[in-house]
Amino acid sequence: MIISDKQQLKMLSPAEFQLLHEGTCRLLSQVGVKVTHEGIAEMLMSRGAQRKGERILIPQSMVENILEKTAKSIKFDAPDPAYGFTVNAAENQVKFGTGGQALYVVDRTSSEWVRRPAGTDDLKQILALCDQLKQVDFVTRPVECDVPEDQMDVEKARIFREYCSKPMNLANLIKLNRLDEVLEIIGDPAHVSFIVCLISSPLVMDSSAGDKLIAIVEKDLPVAISSCTQGGSTAPFSEVGELLQLNAELLFGYVLANAVRPGAQVLYRGIPITSNLYSDGSPRWCQPESIRRVALAAQLCRFYNLPCCGTAGVSDEAEPSSQAISEKVFSWTYEIASGAHYINSALGMLEQVMSVSYYQYVIDDIALGIVKKKFEENPSEDISKIAVSAAVEALSYFGVSIDEKVEAELAARIQHIENPLEPYSEEYIDEQLSVIEKAVTRSKSSTVFMTTARKGLREGYLYRGNRIDAPLNLSQVAEKLKAIAAP
Amino acid sequence: MSKAELLKSLEHAIVMGHLDAEDEGFDGTMEGTPGTVELVEEALEEGVEPQKILEVFGKAMERVGDLFESGEYFLPDMLASAECVGEAMDIIEPKLEAGRSSEKGKFLIATVEGDLHDIGKNIVATMLKGAGYQVQDLGIDVPADDILKSIEEFKPDFVGLSALLTTTMIEMEKVVKQIREKGYSDIKVLIGGAPTSEEFAEKIGADEYCRDVMDALNKLEEMKAAS
């Protein structure tokens, strides 16, 4: 799907993005990243980084050199060549895929939704299903196999080889020593990409993930470096503070990957969501403030002219519902408009990445088709109008009647997504950098982020609206699922 | 300020989650005014008995609990108050008679090996400390052997294990098995973290699965009442 320049959303000015970049560089050069992996620390220091205790400080010039050199174009081949595509950093083109490492599958019985543990058979069924869904451009491992841990990578590779003809994203490599075997099973390494969560927020490098990143980059395979911060628990509650930390964590990944192989094929995968500080601190993936923050991360990536791996459509709902559809439509719309190229976790996901549902894959395939059609039909329309119009059409498609209450709720969510609550000034950025520094130098960073969230919580940083509750008519979904033969 | 006024101010500081003079407190306006730490130190200097200070902690946390129940307070508010009590306990603990601080019980907590996540663990550790438990926090990525060694030294009544990853939750099973094999049958093991569940707790032989921090506090009270 190609979006026009007019449709590409920029919620901040170039000067504000530049301030974020400068703030990020101050964070990396003054606070740095905790690295306990001696080999990696030595390698980074040999390229210009400095050491301060256990922390590695990255100078601004080093970051900027790397941003220039890293790959701007990444090719994703597929077993069926017709599905292959290339992501070019400067283009407004978007592809969608599945995602997650869901533990559960939500099935439909005659009277209710039932959650059960996911396993190897589900991986086969979901890959076969996604091979036939029109909106799935690539497949990221949706569930793990229920085999012993040391066999997971190879079992997953076997199943992908058998059931997937689209570009394959195997997500995380569980055992580094299985990488060669995995590539051998897949047959052609050009069909495969990975995701690495290099940093444990805030700003601590995971040594094992570091080794995996190095191995993947040494083989010149595409890899999305991922950071999923949670404002209020693993990052500042402030949108500005969270973006600074997230960006620093991702740019550190770029520095490491490009130190291993200049021109490394890295995608920027920033998922700055929030924690539910009203109750138990659980992640809020698809609420308006998280949609805004994730969209801003994609825009920041495009500001750098980097290939962008977005994340959209991970509903917070436990089962397929009208609320889930409304969350997903807004999330996809703003992520597309923000210029993400390769959008992960876009179909099938429920309950904050904990569950998937066969029904949800088909629902999402239909709803995402509606969103894409709206972009294509209205190339100069406001994004807010595209979002509302797509939500209304998608909900209506599944039998939800749109009354004034639903319209008002959709409008309130748009307002929360589009309107900034914080300044992007140098002074405010410095304030947020102090919060991050305080958190990383204390043993319990999450309590720092949480206790400093009290003011923002009362200023409405977390959206508090109404649910959209109406029964769905899923007869067409059931028919479509029946028509797709099980493997 | 009289001793009674001092204790009243201390109670207010805890309810407002005002840790020290550098902290902005509940509404962002309290920076520069004496917080819990300064007020406890002043109370001790003025000769207030540590026991009286402990009573204030209990009263303040009860009020915070009520405010949370009524929806006026949220998780960060409760956590800030618990943190105040935790810090204040560190100040008065040496002045308490031996064993007094662990009346509620000793709680050992850790994120299991291979897992670097600490949000849930930190919240639980802070809240339990604030609620009067003697807490030893072993941190993240803790091997089973280290947990066993700490059990031997700390002699906890409860062990809390946390994991956020599907690949590390299985480590919990190993820890529970080793705890039981070592013969610590009286120690109650509680588990928590996004991928865990009641069924998983049952499967690995843990005593309780805790959905969140409030669930953990309630289950601990129930277990104490039952014993």
Tab-separated table of N, CA, C and O in Angstrom, chain A residues 125-211:
chain	number	residue	atom	x	y	z
A	125	GLN	N	-1.801	-23.912	11.991
A	125	GLN	CA	-3.109	-23.432	11.509
A	125	GLN	C	-3.075	-21.941	11.198
A	125	GLN	O	-3.644	-21.489	10.205
A	126	ILE	N	-2.413	-21.192	12.070
A	126	ILE	CA	-2.408	-19.732	11.879
A	126	ILE	C	-1.573	-19.365	10.640
A	126	ILE	O	-1.959	-18.505	9.853
A	127	LEU	N	-0.444	-20.040	10.465
A	127	LEU	CA	0.368	-19.757	9.269
A	127	LEU	C	-0.420	-20.091	8.004
A	127	LEU	O	-0.398	-19.338	7.020
A	128	ALA	N	-1.129	-21.220	8.035
A	128	ALA	CA	-1.916	-21.610	6.857
A	128	ALA	C	-3.025	-20.584	6.603
A	128	ALA	O	-3.289	-20.207	5.453
A	129	LEU	N	-3.648	-20.138	7.680
A	129	LEU	CA	-4.717	-19.137	7.554
A	129	LEU	C	-4.151	-17.829	6.974
A	129	LEU	O	-4.705	-17.246	6.033
A	130	CYS	N	-3.030	-17.377	7.542
A	130	CYS	CA	-2.462	-16.093	7.120
A	130	CYS	C	-1.935	-16.144	5.684
A	130	CYS	O	-1.860	-15.115	5.015
A	131	ASP	N	-1.564	-17.329	5.242
A	131	ASP	CA	-1.121	-17.468	3.858
A	131	ASP	C	-2.256	-17.115	2.900
A	131	ASP	O	-2.017	-16.743	1.761
A	132	GLN	N	-3.479	-17.246	3.391
A	132	GLN	CA	-4.632	-16.986	2.515
A	132	GLN	C	-5.296	-15.627	2.768
A	132	GLN	O	-6.213	-15.257	2.045
A	133	LEU	N	-4.887	-14.946	3.801
A	133	LEU	CA	-5.513	-13.647	4.074
A	133	LEU	C	-4.836	-12.548	3.259
A	133	LEU	O	-3.606	-12.431	3.236
A	134	LYS	N	-5.693	-11.739	2.630
A	134	LYS	CA	-5.208	-10.741	1.676
A	134	LYS	C	-4.338	-9.661	2.320
A	134	LYS	O	-3.389	-9.171	1.719
A	135	GLN	N	-4.692	-9.267	3.528
A	135	GLN	CA	-3.983	-8.132	4.128
A	135	GLN	C	-2.687	-8.531	4.823
A	135	GLN	O	-1.985	-7.674	5.349
A	136	VAL	N	-2.404	-9.820	4.894
A	136	VAL	CA	-1.160	-10.253	5.537
A	136	VAL	C	-0.048	-10.263	4.489
A	136	VAL	O	-0.024	-11.108	3.608
A	137	ASP	N	0.881	-9.288	4.604
A	137	ASP	CA	1.975	-9.195	3.641
A	137	ASP	C	3.182	-10.019	4.080
A	137	ASP	O	3.990	-10.424	3.258
A	138	PHE	N	3.344	-10.172	5.387
A	138	PHE	CA	4.454	-10.992	5.910
A	138	PHE	C	3.961	-11.643	7.206
A	138	PHE	O	2.940	-11.222	7.774
A	139	VAL	N	4.677	-12.656	7.640
A	139	VAL	CA	4.210	-13.381	8.825
A	139	VAL	C	5.271	-13.358	9.921
A	139	VAL	O	6.392	-13.833	9.726
A	140	THR	N	4.904	-12.772	11.057
A	140	THR	CA	5.763	-12.839	12.239
A	140	THR	C	5.200	-13.931	13.134
A	140	THR	O	3.978	-14.041	13.287
A	141	ARG	N	6.088	-14.727	13.714
A	141	ARG	CA	5.664	-15.846	14.556
A	141	ARG	C	4.585	-15.415	15.566
A	141	ARG	O	4.819	-14.577	16.421
A	142	PRO	N	3.368	-15.982	15.438
A	142	PRO	CA	2.283	-15.542	16.317
A	142	PRO	C	2.250	-16.243	17.671
A	142	PRO	O	1.901	-15.642	18.679
A	143	VAL	N	2.605	-17.551	17.668
A	143	VAL	CA	2.638	-18.312	18.939
A	143	VAL	C	3.890	-19.192	18.891
A	143	VAL	O	4.422	-19.465	17.820
A	144	GLU	N	4.343	-19.622	20.057
A	144	GLU	CA	5.497	-20.521	20.090
A	144	GLU	C	5.022	-21.969	20.031
A	144	GLU	O	3.841	-22.254	20.278
A	145	CYS	N	5.943	-22.866	19.733
A	145	CYS	CA	5.610	-24.290	19.708
A	145	CYS	C	5.677	-24.837	21.136
A	145	CYS	O	6.497	-24.384	21.928
A	146	ASP	N	4.842	-25.815	21.423
A	146	ASP	CA	4.923	-26.412	22.762
A	146	ASP	C	5.887	-27.598	22.742
A	146	ASP	O	5.496	-28.748	22.913
A	147	VAL	N	7.139	-27.265	22.498
A	147	VAL	CA	8.209	-28.277	22.509
A	147	VAL	C	9.272	-27.750	23.482
A	147	VAL	O	9.245	-26.568	23.833
A	148	PRO	N	10.201	-28.610	23.932
A	148	PRO	CA	11.244	-28.107	24.843
A	148	PRO	C	11.970	-26.890	24.253
A	148	PRO	O	12.132	-26.789	23.029
A	149	GLU	N	12.409	-26.043	25.172
A	149	GLU	CA	12.979	-24.749	24.774
A	149	GLU	C	14.094	-24.864	23.727
A	149	GLU	O	14.135	-24.094	22.774
A	150	ASP	N	14.966	-25.849	23.883
A	150	ASP	CA	16.103	-25.928	22.952
A	150	ASP	C	15.685	-26.418	21.559
A	150	ASP	O	16.478	-26.400	20.631
A	151	GLN	N	14.428	-26.857	21.433
A	151	GLN	CA	13.968	-27.298	20.104
A	151	GLN	C	13.043	-26.270	19.426
A	151	GLN	O	12.625	-26.459	18.287
A	152	MET	N	12.691	-25.226	20.177
A	152	MET	CA	11.689	-24.277	19.671
A	152	MET	C	12.087	-23.643	18.344
A	152	MET	O	11.277	-23.549	17.423
A	153	ASP	N	13.331	-23.182	18.239
A	153	ASP	CA	13.747	-22.480	17.018
A	153	ASP	C	13.637	-23.372	15.787
A	153	ASP	O	13.110	-22.947	14.758
A	154	VAL	N	14.139	-24.608	15.908
A	154	VAL	CA	14.151	-25.472	14.720
A	154	VAL	C	12.741	-25.953	14.377
A	154	VAL	O	12.372	-26.041	13.202
A	155	GLU	N	11.943	-26.215	15.396
A	155	GLU	CA	10.565	-26.661	15.139
A	155	GLU	C	9.789	-25.540	14.431
A	155	GLU	O	9.053	-25.755	13.473
A	156	LYS	N	9.974	-24.337	14.944
A	156	LYS	CA	9.322	-23.163	14.349
A	156	LYS	C	9.751	-23.006	12.892
A	156	LYS	O	8.927	-22.772	12.006
A	157	ALA	N	11.056	-23.173	12.631
A	157	ALA	CA	11.571	-23.031	11.260
A	157	ALA	C	10.938	-24.079	10.349
A	157	ALA	O	10.547	-23.772	9.215
A	158	ARG	N	10.816	-25.312	10.839
A	158	ARG	CA	10.210	-26.388	10.019
A	158	ARG	C	8.774	-26.022	9.654
A	158	ARG	O	8.338	-26.192	8.518
A	159	ILE	N	8.040	-25.520	10.646
A	159	ILE	CA	6.624	-25.190	10.402
A	159	ILE	C	6.510	-24.004	9.438
A	159	ILE	O	5.687	-24.009	8.526
A	160	PHE	N	7.354	-23.026	9.622
A	160	PHE	CA	7.328	-21.878	8.695
A	160	PHE	C	7.619	-22.361	7.267
A	160	PHE	O	6.960	-21.947	6.321
A	161	ARG	N	8.597	-23.222	7.150
A	161	ARG	CA	8.971	-23.681	5.803
A	161	ARG	C	7.795	-24.412	5.143
A	161	ARG	O	7.556	-24.281	3.954
A	162	GLU	N	7.070	-25.171	5.944
A	162	GLU	CA	5.980	-25.958	5.378
A	162	GLU	C	4.720	-25.142	5.104
A	162	GLU	O	4.008	-25.388	4.138
A	163	TYR	N	4.431	-24.164	5.962
A	163	TYR	CA	3.116	-23.513	5.891
A	163	TYR	C	3.115	-22.054	5.451
A	163	TYR	O	2.050	-21.453	5.361
A	164	CYS	N	4.294	-21.478	5.231
A	164	CYS	CA	4.305	-20.039	4.945
A	164	CYS	C	4.970	-19.759	3.598
A	164	CYS	O	6.099	-20.175	3.366
A	165	SER	N	4.256	-19.026	2.734
A	165	SER	CA	4.877	-18.683	1.446
A	165	SER	C	5.184	-17.188	1.365
A	165	SER	O	5.580	-16.684	0.327
A	166	LYS	N	4.953	-16.486	2.481
A	166	LYS	CA	5.210	-15.030	2.510
A	166	LYS	C	6.536	-14.761	3.246
A	166	LYS	O	7.086	-15.681	3.856
A	167	PRO	N	7.038	-13.511	3.238
A	167	PRO	CA	8.264	-13.229	3.990
A	167	PRO	C	8.096	-13.631	5.462
A	167	PRO	O	7.056	-13.380	6.068
A	168	MET	N	9.113	-14.267	5.995
A	168	MET	CA	9.008	-14.868	7.326
A	168	MET	C	9.788	-14.050	8.349
A	168	MET	O	10.994	-13.848	8.192
A	169	ASN	N	9.108	-13.651	9.382
A	169	ASN	CA	9.802	-13.009	10.506
A	169	ASN	C	9.708	-13.969	11.682
A	169	ASN	O	8.632	-14.179	12.229
A	170	LEU	N	10.838	-14.563	12.034
A	170	LEU	CA	10.817	-15.580	13.100
A	170	LEU	C	10.825	-14.953	14.492
A	170	LEU	O	10.853	-15.662	15.491
A	171	ALA	N	10.833	-13.627	14.546
A	171	ALA	CA	10.830	-12.870	15.807
A	171	ALA	C	12.081	-13.206	16.610
A	171	ALA	O	13.172	-13.139	16.073
A	172	ASN	N	11.915	-13.630	17.866
A	172	ASN	CA	13.138	-13.792	18.671
A	172	ASN	C	13.772	-15.160	18.472
A	172	ASN	O	13.087	-16.176	18.394
A	173	LEU	N	15.081	-15.150	18.410
A	173	LEU	CA	15.839	-16.387	18.355
A	173	LEU	C	15.999	-16.845	19.797
A	173	LEU	O	16.473	-16.092	20.648
A	174	ILE	N	15.575	-18.075	20.085
A	174	ILE	CA	15.628	-18.505	21.489
A	174	ILE	C	17.009	-19.046	21.853
A	174	ILE	O	17.562	-18.706	22.889
A	175	LYS	N	17.556	-19.869	20.994
A	175	LYS	CA	18.908	-20.415	21.259
A	175	LYS	C	19.848	-20.006	20.123
A	175	LYS	O	19.660	-20.415	18.976
A	176	LEU	N	20.838	-19.229	20.487
A	176	LEU	CA	21.789	-18.715	19.506
A	176	LEU	C	22.457	-19.833	18.703
A	176	LEU	O	22.649	-19.718	17.491
A	177	ASN	N	22.765	-20.935	19.390
A	177	ASN	CA	23.489	-22.013	18.697
A	177	ASN	C	22.617	-22.758	17.685
A	177	ASN	O	23.083	-23.669	17.019
A	178	ARG	N	21.350	-22.379	17.560
A	178	ARG	CA	20.468	-23.031	16.589
A	178	ARG	C	20.311	-22.214	15.297
A	178	ARG	O	19.575	-22.626	14.400
A	179	LEU	N	20.944	-21.038	15.254
A	179	LEU	CA	20.718	-20.147	14.116
A	179	LEU	C	21.073	-20.806	12.774
A	179	LEU	O	20.285	-20.742	11.820
A	180	ASP	N	22.233	-21.454	12.696
A	180	ASP	CA	22.634	-22.067	11.419
A	180	ASP	C	21.638	-23.137	10.980
A	180	ASP	O	21.273	-23.212	9.804
A	181	GLU	N	21.212	-23.924	11.954
A	181	GLU	CA	20.250	-24.988	11.655
A	181	GLU	C	18.930	-24.393	11.154
A	181	GLU	O	18.320	-24.906	10.207
A	182	VAL	N	18.507	-23.318	11.790
A	182	VAL	CA	17.260	-22.647	11.391
A	182	VAL	C	17.359	-22.186	9.933
A	182	VAL	O	16.466	-22.433	9.120
A	183	LEU	N	18.481	-21.558	9.595
A	183	LEU	CA	18.648	-21.041	8.232
A	183	LEU	C	18.713	-22.178	7.215
A	183	LEU	O	18.192	-22.066	6.107
A	184	GLU	N	19.314	-23.269	7.632
A	184	GLU	CA	19.401	-24.433	6.747
A	184	GLU	C	17.996	-25.001	6.484
A	184	GLU	O	17.662	-25.352	5.345
A	185	ILE	N	17.182	-25.068	7.511
A	185	ILE	CA	15.812	-25.601	7.347
A	185	ILE	C	14.998	-24.690	6.428
A	185	ILE	O	14.302	-25.137	5.529
A	186	ILE	N	15.113	-23.387	6.655
A	186	ILE	CA	14.341	-22.440	5.832
A	186	ILE	C	14.790	-22.523	4.365
A	186	ILE	O	13.997	-22.352	3.453
A	187	GLY	N	16.058	-22.815	4.162
A	187	GLY	CA	16.544	-22.989	2.796
A	187	GLY	C	17.202	-21.745	2.242
A	187	GLY	O	18.369	-21.757	1.913
A	188	ASP	N	16.463	-20.643	2.195
A	188	ASP	CA	17.020	-19.401	1.662
A	188	ASP	C	16.985	-18.333	2.758
A	188	ASP	O	15.904	-17.888	3.159
A	189	PRO	N	18.146	-17.903	3.238
A	189	PRO	CA	18.172	-16.904	4.333
A	189	PRO	C	17.468	-15.594	3.964
A	189	PRO	O	17.043	-14.846	4.846
A	190	ALA	N	17.348	-15.340	2.655
A	190	ALA	CA	16.709	-14.080	2.227
A	190	ALA	C	15.212	-14.051	2.568
A	190	ALA	O	14.579	-13.005	2.494
A	191	HIS	N	14.658	-15.206	2.973
A	191	HIS	CA	13.231	-15.238	3.339
A	191	HIS	C	12.999	-14.860	4.799
A	191	HIS	O	11.868	-14.702	5.230
A	192	VAL	N	14.092	-14.734	5.550
A	192	VAL	CA	13.963	-14.653	7.004
A	192	VAL	C	14.415	-13.318	7.576
A	192	VAL	O	15.402	-12.745	7.116
A	193	SER	N	13.688	-12.852	8.573
A	193	SER	CA	14.159	-11.714	9.376
A	193	SER	C	13.846	-12.007	10.839
A	193	SER	O	13.130	-12.960	11.155
A	194	PHE	N	14.398	-11.178	11.725
A	194	PHE	CA	14.248	-11.409	13.162
A	194	PHE	C	13.878	-10.115	13.886
A	194	PHE	O	13.924	-9.030	13.315
A	195	ILE	N	13.540	-10.287	15.169
A	195	ILE	CA	13.346	-9.134	16.056
A	195	ILE	C	14.244	-9.366	17.274
A	195	ILE	O	14.297	-10.483	17.792
A	196	VAL	N	14.933	-8.329	17.704
A	196	VAL	CA	15.736	-8.450	18.928
A	196	VAL	C	15.363	-7.335	19.892
A	196	VAL	O	15.355	-6.159	19.524
A	197	CYS	N	15.019	-7.730	21.120
A	197	CYS	CA	14.766	-6.737	22.185
A	197	CYS	C	16.091	-6.591	22.920
A	197	CYS	O	16.378	-7.362	23.837
A	198	LEU	N	16.885	-5.654	22.494
A	198	LEU	CA	18.265	-5.547	22.976
A	198	LEU	C	18.346	-4.967	24.379
A	198	LEU	O	19.232	-5.310	25.154
A	199	ILE	N	17.415	-4.069	24.666
A	199	ILE	CA	17.523	-3.308	25.913
A	199	ILE	C	16.395	-3.670	26.865
A	199	ILE	O	15.235	-3.779	26.479
A	200	SER	N	16.757	-3.850	28.115
A	200	SER	CA	15.748	-3.966	29.151
A	200	SER	C	15.588	-2.552	29.714
A	200	SER	O	16.539	-1.987	30.257
A	201	SER	N	14.409	-2.003	29.555
A	201	SER	CA	14.210	-0.592	29.934
A	201	SER	C	14.213	-0.446	31.450
A	201	SER	O	13.643	-1.289	32.142
A	202	PRO	N	14.833	0.592	31.966
A	202	PRO	CA	15.484	1.687	31.265
A	202	PRO	C	16.983	1.481	31.062
A	202	PRO	O	17.734	1.361	32.019
A	203	LEU	N	17.377	1.454	29.775
A	203	LEU	CA	18.780	1.592	29.388
A	203	LEU	C	19.745	0.568	29.995
A	203	LEU	O	20.821	0.922	30.477
A	204	VAL	N	19.340	-0.700	29.972
A	204	VAL	CA	20.240	-1.786	30.385
A	204	VAL	C	20.306	-2.786	29.234
A	204	VAL	O	19.271	-3.309	28.818
A	205	MET	N	21.509	-3.041	28.711
A	205	MET	CA	21.597	-4.000	27.609
A	205	MET	C	21.508	-5.426	28.127
A	205	MET	O	22.130	-5.783	29.122
A	206	ASP	N	20.687	-6.223	27.432
A	206	ASP	CA	20.554	-7.642	27.755
A	206	ASP	C	21.706	-8.360	27.026
A	206	ASP	O	21.755	-8.376	25.795
A	207	SER	N	22.632	-8.933	27.785
A	207	SER	CA	23.838	-9.521	27.178
A	207	SER	C	23.503	-10.618	26.182
A	207	SER	O	24.111	-10.710	25.107
A	208	SER	N	22.530	-11.459	26.545
A	208	SER	CA	22.179	-12.561	25.653
A	208	SER	C	21.578	-12.027	24.342
A	208	SER	O	21.885	-12.524	23.251
A	209	ALA	N	20.743	-10.991	24.455
A	209	ALA	CA	20.180	-10.375	23.246
A	209	ALA	C	21.297	-9.738	22.423
A	209	ALA	O	21.252	-9.739	21.183
A	210	GLY	N	22.302	-9.200	23.085
A	210	GLY	CA	23.449	-8.604	22.382
A	210	GLY	C	24.156	-9.650	21.531
A	210	GLY	O	24.485	-9.404	20.366
A	211	ASP	N	24.366	-10.836	22.097
A	211	ASP	CA	25.020	-11.917	21.337
A	211	ASP	C	24.166	-12.321	20.131
A	211	ASP	O	24.692	-12.579	19.048
